[in-house]
Amino acid sequence: MTLPFDLGGVEAAYLGLALFVAAFVRGYSGFGFAALVVSAASLVTNPLHLVPVVLVLDVAMTVQQAPSLRGHIDWRRAGGLFAGALVGVPIGLWALSGIGVDAARAVIAAYVLAMCTLLLAGWAFRGRVGTGGDVGVGVISGMANAAAVGGLPVAVFFAAQPVAASVFRATLIVYFTLLDLWTLPLMAYRGMITKDTLVASVLALPILILGISLGGRHFLKAAPQEFRRFAIGLLAVLATLGLLKSVV
């Protein structure tokens, strides 16, 4: 069987493991799936190939997680973020379409590393953040979602405020789904979704379901917030390696 995107067996096995880890993290803490997969993929292939695959899988995960989200979603904030993303996604796709593989790898890695630094630093807002802040972050998130890493600025934004863990998780997951459902048609219009995208998505589904199911059962003793810090550290390592690869 010919693997999607001309991947070899070793590369495919590595990406399968990365997908499982990222799905487990998403199931446990509601955070980091797309960024982990894309950052891991950048070490062995063109990360832009995996972007539409990750977005398709992100939507599939929400369907699986939907029952646990009820009653915890802040729809006002999700709506404000999505309003900004409506503007940001087309800008991001336009900007990313004109750069090469190494440049894309470097931009994604540097951006992810910057977001991880802010998350680990514990940056926090002193005053109240209104709807305007949600919309502004949504624009940035939408631009970043051209590379499937639109969740990180929202995670930084929410982590800097006193948001309950259950609301943090549920609102981010719902917003990511709205964001992906807006991004995917625009990618299809630009010819970024191919037969390989669909084949890779189907092959990845069993791994995805297993990882998110195990993560959702909270097998670890660490609190979701503490586990999220571990995931951020892992993401920072992958981003650093990706940055080095793009330079070397």
PDB file of C-alpha atoms in Angstrom:
ATOM      1  CA  MET A   1       0.000   0.000   0.000  1.00  0.00           C
ATOM      2  CA  THR A   2       1.283   3.458  -0.926  1.00  0.00           C
ATOM      3  CA  LEU A   3       1.277   5.747   2.089  1.00  0.00           C
ATOM      4  CA  PRO A   4      -0.050   9.311   1.839  1.00  0.00           C
ATOM      5  CA  PHE A   5       2.367  12.172   1.110  1.00  0.00           C
ATOM      6  CA  ASP A   6       5.069   9.664   0.010  1.00  0.00           C
ATOM      7  CA  LEU A   7       5.841   8.785   3.623  1.00  0.00           C
ATOM      8  CA  GLY A   8       8.097   5.837   4.410  1.00  0.00           C
ATOM      9  CA  GLY A   9       7.207   3.172   6.954  1.00  0.00           C
ATOM     10  CA  VAL A  10       9.402   4.645   9.709  1.00  0.00           C
ATOM     11  CA  GLU A  11       8.034   8.144   9.204  1.00  0.00           C
ATOM     12  CA  ALA A  12       4.444   6.854   9.199  1.00  0.00           C
ATOM     13  CA  ALA A  13       5.030   4.899  12.434  1.00  0.00           C
ATOM     14  CA  TYR A  14       6.557   7.979  14.067  1.00  0.00           C
ATOM     15  CA  LEU A  15       3.591  10.143  13.006  1.00  0.00           C
ATOM     16  CA  GLY A  16       1.185   7.486  14.300  1.00  0.00           C
ATOM     17  CA  LEU A  17       2.864   7.626  17.713  1.00  0.00           C
ATOM     18  CA  ALA A  18       2.819  11.439  17.668  1.00  0.00           C
ATOM     19  CA  LEU A  19      -0.884  11.354  16.792  1.00  0.00           C
ATOM     20  CA  PHE A  20      -1.650   8.994  19.684  1.00  0.00           C
ATOM     21  CA  VAL A  21       0.233  11.162  22.207  1.00  0.00           C
ATOM     22  CA  ALA A  22      -1.446  14.330  20.913  1.00  0.00           C
ATOM     23  CA  ALA A  23      -4.904  12.698  21.070  1.00  0.00           C
ATOM     24  CA  PHE A  24      -4.254  11.552  24.636  1.00  0.00           C
ATOM     25  CA  VAL A  25      -3.235  15.094  25.611  1.00  0.00           C
ATOM     26  CA  ARG A  26      -6.375  16.479  23.969  1.00  0.00           C
ATOM     27  CA  GLY A  27      -8.608  13.934  25.723  1.00  0.00           C
ATOM     28  CA  TYR A  28      -7.022  14.607  29.107  1.00  0.00           C
ATOM     29  CA  SER A  29      -6.602  18.368  29.094  1.00  0.00           C
ATOM     30  CA  GLY A  30      -8.457  19.683  26.013  1.00  0.00           C
ATOM     31  CA  PHE A  31      -5.285  21.293  24.726  1.00  0.00           C
ATOM     32  CA  GLY A  32      -2.488  21.016  22.198  1.00  0.00           C
ATOM     33  CA  PHE A  33      -3.565  18.357  19.687  1.00  0.00           C
ATOM     34  CA  ALA A  34      -2.977  20.226  16.430  1.00  0.00           C
ATOM     35  CA  ALA A  35       0.185  21.988  17.588  1.00  0.00           C
ATOM     36  CA  LEU A  36       1.731  18.719  18.812  1.00  0.00           C
ATOM     37  CA  VAL A  37       0.984  16.856  15.570  1.00  0.00           C
ATOM     38  CA  VAL A  38       2.182  19.647  13.277  1.00  0.00           C
ATOM     39  CA  SER A  39       5.335  20.276  15.342  1.00  0.00           C
ATOM     40  CA  ALA A  40       6.144  16.557  15.370  1.00  0.00           C
ATOM     41  CA  ALA A  41       5.433  16.246  11.633  1.00  0.00           C
ATOM     42  CA  SER A  42       7.805  19.111  10.814  1.00  0.00           C
ATOM     43  CA  LEU A  43      10.730  16.898  11.858  1.00  0.00           C
ATOM     44  CA  VAL A  44      10.081  14.289   9.140  1.00  0.00           C
ATOM     45  CA  THR A  45       7.982  15.900   6.383  1.00  0.00           C
ATOM     46  CA  ASN A  46       6.445  19.107   5.095  1.00  0.00           C
ATOM     47  CA  PRO A  47       4.201  20.129   8.029  1.00  0.00           C
ATOM     48  CA  LEU A  48       1.763  21.901   5.707  1.00  0.00           C
ATOM     49  CA  HIS A  49       0.712  18.499   4.299  1.00  0.00           C
ATOM     50  CA  LEU A  50      -0.636  17.531   7.726  1.00  0.00           C
ATOM     51  CA  VAL A  51      -2.530  20.761   8.389  1.00  0.00           C
ATOM     52  CA  PRO A  52      -5.855  19.848   6.709  1.00  0.00           C
ATOM     53  CA  VAL A  53      -5.592  16.289   8.111  1.00  0.00           C
ATOM     54  CA  VAL A  54      -5.258  17.679  11.635  1.00  0.00           C
ATOM     55  CA  LEU A  55      -8.247  19.978  11.138  1.00  0.00           C
ATOM     56  CA  VAL A  56     -10.442  17.097   9.926  1.00  0.00           C
ATOM     57  CA  LEU A  57      -9.398  15.009  12.928  1.00  0.00           C
ATOM     58  CA  ASP A  58     -10.004  17.931  15.276  1.00  0.00           C
ATOM     59  CA  VAL A  59     -13.635  18.083  14.164  1.00  0.00           C
ATOM     60  CA  ALA A  60     -13.978  14.301  14.568  1.00  0.00           C
ATOM     61  CA  MET A  61     -12.650  14.540  18.135  1.00  0.00           C
ATOM     62  CA  THR A  62     -15.266  17.105  19.081  1.00  0.00           C
ATOM     63  CA  VAL A  63     -18.023  14.722  18.008  1.00  0.00           C
ATOM     64  CA  GLN A  64     -16.510  12.107  20.334  1.00  0.00           C
ATOM     65  CA  GLN A  65     -16.092  14.561  23.223  1.00  0.00           C
ATOM     66  CA  ALA A  66     -19.414  16.418  22.838  1.00  0.00           C
ATOM     67  CA  PRO A  67     -21.303  14.707  25.705  1.00  0.00           C
ATOM     68  CA  SER A  68     -18.687  15.836  28.252  1.00  0.00           C
ATOM     69  CA  LEU A  69     -18.823  19.484  27.129  1.00  0.00           C
ATOM     70  CA  ARG A  70     -22.459  20.262  27.930  1.00  0.00           C
ATOM     71  CA  GLY A  71     -23.011  22.894  30.567  1.00  0.00           C
ATOM     72  CA  HIS A  72     -19.387  24.117  30.533  1.00  0.00           C
ATOM     73  CA  ILE A  73     -19.203  26.130  27.295  1.00  0.00           C
ATOM     74  CA  ASP A  74     -18.940  29.924  27.434  1.00  0.00           C
ATOM     75  CA  TRP A  75     -20.780  30.623  24.171  1.00  0.00           C
ATOM     76  CA  ARG A  76     -20.290  34.396  24.387  1.00  0.00           C
ATOM     77  CA  ARG A  77     -16.523  34.034  24.416  1.00  0.00           C
ATOM     78  CA  ALA A  78     -16.526  31.330  21.759  1.00  0.00           C
ATOM     79  CA  GLY A  79     -18.624  33.596  19.534  1.00  0.00           C
ATOM     80  CA  GLY A  80     -16.294  36.567  20.011  1.00  0.00           C
ATOM     81  CA  LEU A  81     -13.253  34.481  19.158  1.00  0.00           C
ATOM     82  CA  PHE A  82     -14.936  33.068  16.055  1.00  0.00           C
ATOM     83  CA  ALA A  83     -15.953  36.538  14.861  1.00  0.00           C
ATOM     84  CA  GLY A  84     -12.272  37.490  14.807  1.00  0.00           C
ATOM     85  CA  ALA A  85     -11.294  34.201  13.158  1.00  0.00           C
ATOM     86  CA  LEU A  86     -13.628  34.916  10.239  1.00  0.00           C
ATOM     87  CA  VAL A  87     -11.215  37.698   9.287  1.00  0.00           C
ATOM     88  CA  GLY A  88      -7.977  36.057  10.388  1.00  0.00           C
ATOM     89  CA  VAL A  89      -8.136  32.725   8.539  1.00  0.00           C
ATOM     90  CA  PRO A  90      -8.153  34.133   4.961  1.00  0.00           C
ATOM     91  CA  ILE A  91      -5.231  36.403   5.844  1.00  0.00           C
ATOM     92  CA  GLY A  92      -3.250  33.496   7.270  1.00  0.00           C
ATOM     93  CA  LEU A  93      -3.873  31.256   4.259  1.00  0.00           C
ATOM     94  CA  TRP A  94      -2.790  34.021   1.901  1.00  0.00           C
ATOM     95  CA  ALA A  95       0.409  34.677   3.873  1.00  0.00           C
ATOM     96  CA  LEU A  96       1.381  31.011   4.199  1.00  0.00           C
ATOM     97  CA  SER A  97       0.736  30.053   0.581  1.00  0.00           C
ATOM     98  CA  GLY A  98       3.737  31.956  -0.725  1.00  0.00           C
ATOM     99  CA  ILE A  99       6.558  30.463   1.390  1.00  0.00           C
ATOM    100  CA  GLY A 100       8.691  27.333   1.023  1.00  0.00           C
ATOM    101  CA  VAL A 101       8.882  24.243   3.223  1.00  0.00           C
ATOM    102  CA  ASP A 102      11.860  25.312   5.347  1.00  0.00           C
ATOM    103  CA  ALA A 103      10.473  28.815   5.796  1.00  0.00           C
ATOM    104  CA  ALA A 104       7.087  27.390   6.830  1.00  0.00           C
ATOM    105  CA  ARG A 105       8.802  25.008   9.269  1.00  0.00           C
ATOM    106  CA  ALA A 106      10.784  27.895  10.790  1.00  0.00           C
ATOM    107  CA  VAL A 107       7.776  30.214  11.091  1.00  0.00           C
ATOM    108  CA  ILE A 108       5.615  27.527  12.713  1.00  0.00           C
ATOM    109  CA  ALA A 109       8.382  26.462  15.116  1.00  0.00           C
ATOM    110  CA  ALA A 110       9.232  30.022  16.182  1.00  0.00           C
ATOM    111  CA  TYR A 111       5.565  30.868  16.709  1.00  0.00           C
ATOM    112  CA  VAL A 112       4.889  27.697  18.737  1.00  0.00           C
ATOM    113  CA  LEU A 113       7.991  28.312  20.848  1.00  0.00           C
ATOM    114  CA  ALA A 114       6.879  31.885  21.584  1.00  0.00           C
ATOM    115  CA  MET A 115       3.409  30.713  22.633  1.00  0.00           C
ATOM    116  CA  CYS A 116       4.887  27.992  24.863  1.00  0.00           C
ATOM    117  CA  THR A 117       7.149  30.538  26.530  1.00  0.00           C
ATOM    118  CA  LEU A 118       4.152  32.741  27.373  1.00  0.00           C
ATOM    119  CA  LEU A 119       2.205  29.765  28.729  1.00  0.00           C
ATOM    120  CA  LEU A 120       5.066  28.527  30.897  1.00  0.00           C
ATOM    121  CA  ALA A 121       5.848  32.039  32.147  1.00  0.00           C
ATOM    122  CA  GLY A 122       2.415  32.280  33.754  1.00  0.00           C
ATOM    123  CA  TRP A 123       1.613  35.631  32.157  1.00  0.00           C
ATOM    124  CA  ALA A 124      -1.674  37.064  33.493  1.00  0.00           C
ATOM    125  CA  PHE A 125      -4.020  40.001  32.845  1.00  0.00           C
ATOM    126  CA  ARG A 126      -4.532  42.488  35.662  1.00  0.00           C
ATOM    127  CA  GLY A 127      -7.785  44.043  34.453  1.00  0.00           C
ATOM    128  CA  ARG A 128     -11.019  42.788  32.905  1.00  0.00           C
ATOM    129  CA  VAL A 129     -10.988  41.500  29.338  1.00  0.00           C
ATOM    130  CA  GLY A 130     -14.072  42.314  27.257  1.00  0.00           C
ATOM    131  CA  THR A 131     -15.496  41.059  23.970  1.00  0.00           C
ATOM    132  CA  GLY A 132     -13.046  43.234  22.033  1.00  0.00           C
ATOM    133  CA  GLY A 133     -10.182  41.212  23.472  1.00  0.00           C
ATOM    134  CA  ASP A 134     -11.860  37.955  22.424  1.00  0.00           C
ATOM    135  CA  VAL A 135     -12.341  39.238  18.865  1.00  0.00           C
ATOM    136  CA  GLY A 136      -8.732  40.466  18.641  1.00  0.00           C
ATOM    137  CA  VAL A 137      -7.330  37.150  19.826  1.00  0.00           C
ATOM    138  CA  GLY A 138      -9.689  35.427  17.379  1.00  0.00           C
ATOM    139  CA  VAL A 139      -8.058  37.315  14.491  1.00  0.00           C
ATOM    140  CA  ILE A 140      -4.599  36.151  15.591  1.00  0.00           C
ATOM    141  CA  SER A 141      -5.894  32.627  16.145  1.00  0.00           C
ATOM    142  CA  GLY A 142      -7.494  32.542  12.706  1.00  0.00           C
ATOM    143  CA  MET A 143      -4.276  33.635  11.008  1.00  0.00           C
ATOM    144  CA  ALA A 144      -2.331  30.949  12.886  1.00  0.00           C
ATOM    145  CA  ASN A 145      -4.874  28.269  11.979  1.00  0.00           C
ATOM    146  CA  ALA A 146      -3.597  28.357   8.411  1.00  0.00           C
ATOM    147  CA  ALA A 147      -0.864  26.169   9.939  1.00  0.00           C
ATOM    148  CA  ALA A 148      -3.286  24.363  12.319  1.00  0.00           C
ATOM    149  CA  VAL A 149      -1.853  26.114  15.382  1.00  0.00           C
ATOM    150  CA  GLY A 150      -4.696  28.547  15.970  1.00  0.00           C
ATOM    151  CA  GLY A 151      -5.425  27.139  19.410  1.00  0.00           C
ATOM    152  CA  LEU A 152      -2.233  28.335  21.080  1.00  0.00           C
ATOM    153  CA  PRO A 153      -2.971  32.091  21.282  1.00  0.00           C
ATOM    154  CA  VAL A 154      -6.405  31.289  22.706  1.00  0.00           C
ATOM    155  CA  ALA A 155      -4.844  28.959  25.274  1.00  0.00           C
ATOM    156  CA  VAL A 156      -2.393  31.742  26.248  1.00  0.00           C
ATOM    157  CA  PHE A 157      -5.286  34.215  26.438  1.00  0.00           C
ATOM    158  CA  PHE A 158      -7.478  31.993  28.631  1.00  0.00           C
ATOM    159  CA  ALA A 159      -4.597  30.866  30.844  1.00  0.00           C
ATOM    160  CA  ALA A 160      -3.898  34.524  31.636  1.00  0.00           C
ATOM    161  CA  GLN A 161      -7.391  34.893  33.138  1.00  0.00           C
ATOM    162  CA  PRO A 162      -9.269  33.229  36.012  1.00  0.00           C
ATOM    163  CA  VAL A 163     -11.111  30.701  33.829  1.00  0.00           C
ATOM    164  CA  ALA A 164     -12.346  27.471  35.447  1.00  0.00           C
ATOM    165  CA  ALA A 165     -10.633  24.353  34.087  1.00  0.00           C
ATOM    166  CA  SER A 166     -13.902  22.819  32.842  1.00  0.00           C
ATOM    167  CA  VAL A 167     -14.891  26.045  31.039  1.00  0.00           C
ATOM    168  CA  PHE A 168     -11.344  26.433  29.658  1.00  0.00           C
ATOM    169  CA  ARG A 169     -11.471  22.932  28.165  1.00  0.00           C
ATOM    170  CA  ALA A 170     -15.029  23.009  26.820  1.00  0.00           C
ATOM    171  CA  THR A 171     -14.911  26.517  25.335  1.00  0.00           C
ATOM    172  CA  LEU A 172     -11.587  25.890  23.608  1.00  0.00           C
ATOM    173  CA  ILE A 173     -12.817  22.630  22.084  1.00  0.00           C
ATOM    174  CA  VAL A 174     -16.016  24.202  20.745  1.00  0.00           C
ATOM    175  CA  TYR A 175     -14.155  27.229  19.393  1.00  0.00           C
ATOM    176  CA  PHE A 176     -11.554  24.998  17.702  1.00  0.00           C
ATOM    177  CA  THR A 177     -14.375  23.166  15.931  1.00  0.00           C
ATOM    178  CA  LEU A 178     -15.964  26.382  14.657  1.00  0.00           C
ATOM    179  CA  LEU A 179     -12.520  27.567  13.576  1.00  0.00           C
ATOM    180  CA  ASP A 180     -11.760  24.336  11.708  1.00  0.00           C
ATOM    181  CA  LEU A 181     -15.158  24.260   9.991  1.00  0.00           C
ATOM    182  CA  TRP A 182     -14.393  27.745   8.637  1.00  0.00           C
ATOM    183  CA  THR A 183     -10.781  26.945   7.691  1.00  0.00           C
ATOM    184  CA  LEU A 184     -11.362  23.656   5.832  1.00  0.00           C
ATOM    185  CA  PRO A 185     -13.627  25.028   3.028  1.00  0.00           C
ATOM    186  CA  LEU A 186     -11.154  27.858   2.429  1.00  0.00           C
ATOM    187  CA  MET A 187      -8.321  25.318   2.194  1.00  0.00           C
ATOM    188  CA  ALA A 188     -10.363  23.225  -0.241  1.00  0.00           C
ATOM    189  CA  TYR A 189     -10.959  26.327  -2.364  1.00  0.00           C
ATOM    190  CA  ARG A 190      -7.203  26.927  -2.493  1.00  0.00           C
ATOM    191  CA  GLY A 191      -6.490  23.313  -3.511  1.00  0.00           C
ATOM    192  CA  MET A 192      -4.861  22.358  -0.213  1.00  0.00           C
ATOM    193  CA  ILE A 193      -7.064  19.290   0.341  1.00  0.00           C
ATOM    194  CA  THR A 194      -6.188  16.258  -1.810  1.00  0.00           C
ATOM    195  CA  LYS A 195      -6.858  12.529  -1.977  1.00  0.00           C
ATOM    196  CA  ASP A 196      -3.874  11.994   0.343  1.00  0.00           C
ATOM    197  CA  THR A 197      -5.565  14.239   2.907  1.00  0.00           C
ATOM    198  CA  LEU A 198      -8.643  12.031   2.967  1.00  0.00           C
ATOM    199  CA  VAL A 199      -6.657   8.760   3.041  1.00  0.00           C
ATOM    200  CA  ALA A 200      -4.462  10.001   5.896  1.00  0.00           C
ATOM    201  CA  SER A 201      -7.517  11.118   7.865  1.00  0.00           C
ATOM    202  CA  VAL A 202      -9.171   7.690   7.542  1.00  0.00           C
ATOM    203  CA  LEU A 203      -5.959   5.861   8.527  1.00  0.00           C
ATOM    204  CA  ALA A 204      -5.512   8.122  11.553  1.00  0.00           C
ATOM    205  CA  LEU A 205      -9.045   7.728  12.947  1.00  0.00           C
ATOM    206  CA  PRO A 206      -8.495   4.467  14.925  1.00  0.00           C
ATOM    207  CA  ILE A 207      -5.377   5.919  16.585  1.00  0.00           C
ATOM    208  CA  LEU A 208      -7.261   9.110  17.319  1.00  0.00           C
ATOM    209  CA  ILE A 209     -10.215   7.333  18.913  1.00  0.00           C
ATOM    210  CA  LEU A 210      -7.958   5.197  21.111  1.00  0.00           C
ATOM    211  CA  GLY A 211      -5.816   8.125  22.286  1.00  0.00           C
ATOM    212  CA  ILE A 212      -8.666  10.458  23.092  1.00  0.00           C
ATOM    213  CA  SER A 213     -10.653   7.697  24.844  1.00  0.00           C
ATOM    214  CA  LEU A 214      -7.737   6.838  27.127  1.00  0.00           C
ATOM    215  CA  GLY A 215      -7.001  10.500  27.808  1.00  0.00           C
ATOM    216  CA  GLY A 216     -10.647  11.220  28.547  1.00  0.00           C
ATOM    217  CA  ARG A 217     -10.716   8.543  31.252  1.00  0.00           C
ATOM    218  CA  HIS A 218      -8.102  10.466  33.289  1.00  0.00           C
ATOM    219  CA  PHE A 219      -5.735   7.543  33.798  1.00  0.00           C
ATOM    220  CA  LEU A 220      -3.006   9.868  35.067  1.00  0.00           C
ATOM    221  CA  LYS A 221      -2.744  11.061  38.661  1.00  0.00           C
ATOM    222  CA  ALA A 222      -1.701  14.571  37.629  1.00  0.00           C
ATOM    223  CA  ALA A 223      -4.374  17.275  37.541  1.00  0.00           C
ATOM    224  CA  PRO A 224      -5.286  18.432  34.007  1.00  0.00           C
ATOM    225  CA  GLN A 225      -3.643  21.815  34.674  1.00  0.00           C
ATOM    226  CA  GLU A 226      -0.374  20.162  35.719  1.00  0.00           C
ATOM    227  CA  PHE A 227      -0.480  17.757  32.790  1.00  0.00           C
ATOM    228  CA  ARG A 228      -1.037  20.727  30.489  1.00  0.00           C
ATOM    229  CA  ARG A 229       2.321  22.121  31.638  1.00  0.00           C
ATOM    230  CA  PHE A 230       3.993  18.850  30.695  1.00  0.00           C
ATOM    231  CA  ALA A 231       2.351  19.025  27.255  1.00  0.00           C
ATOM    232  CA  ILE A 232       3.561  22.599  26.799  1.00  0.00           C
ATOM    233  CA  GLY A 233       7.107  21.526  27.685  1.00  0.00           C
ATOM    234  CA  LEU A 234       6.940  18.680  25.150  1.00  0.00           C
ATOM    235  CA  LEU A 235       5.603  21.079  22.540  1.00  0.00           C
ATOM    236  CA  ALA A 236       8.454  23.514  23.244  1.00  0.00           C
ATOM    237  CA  VAL A 237      11.023  20.730  22.708  1.00  0.00           C
ATOM    238  CA  LEU A 238       9.437  19.734  19.388  1.00  0.00           C
ATOM    239  CA  ALA A 239       9.314  23.371  18.259  1.00  0.00           C
ATOM    240  CA  THR A 240      12.962  23.871  19.134  1.00  0.00           C
ATOM    241  CA  LEU A 241      13.949  20.769  17.153  1.00  0.00           C
ATOM    242  CA  GLY A 242      11.856  21.959  14.219  1.00  0.00           C
ATOM    243  CA  LEU A 243      13.516  25.367  14.308  1.00  0.00           C
ATOM    244  CA  LEU A 244      16.954  23.785  14.337  1.00  0.00           C
ATOM    245  CA  LYS A 245      16.006  21.527  11.416  1.00  0.00           C
ATOM    246  CA  SER A 246      14.816  24.479   9.345  1.00  0.00           C
ATOM    247  CA  VAL A 247      18.081  26.326   9.953  1.00  0.00           C
ATOM    248  CA  VAL A 248      20.455  23.390   9.502  1.00  0.00           C
TER     249      VAL A 248
END
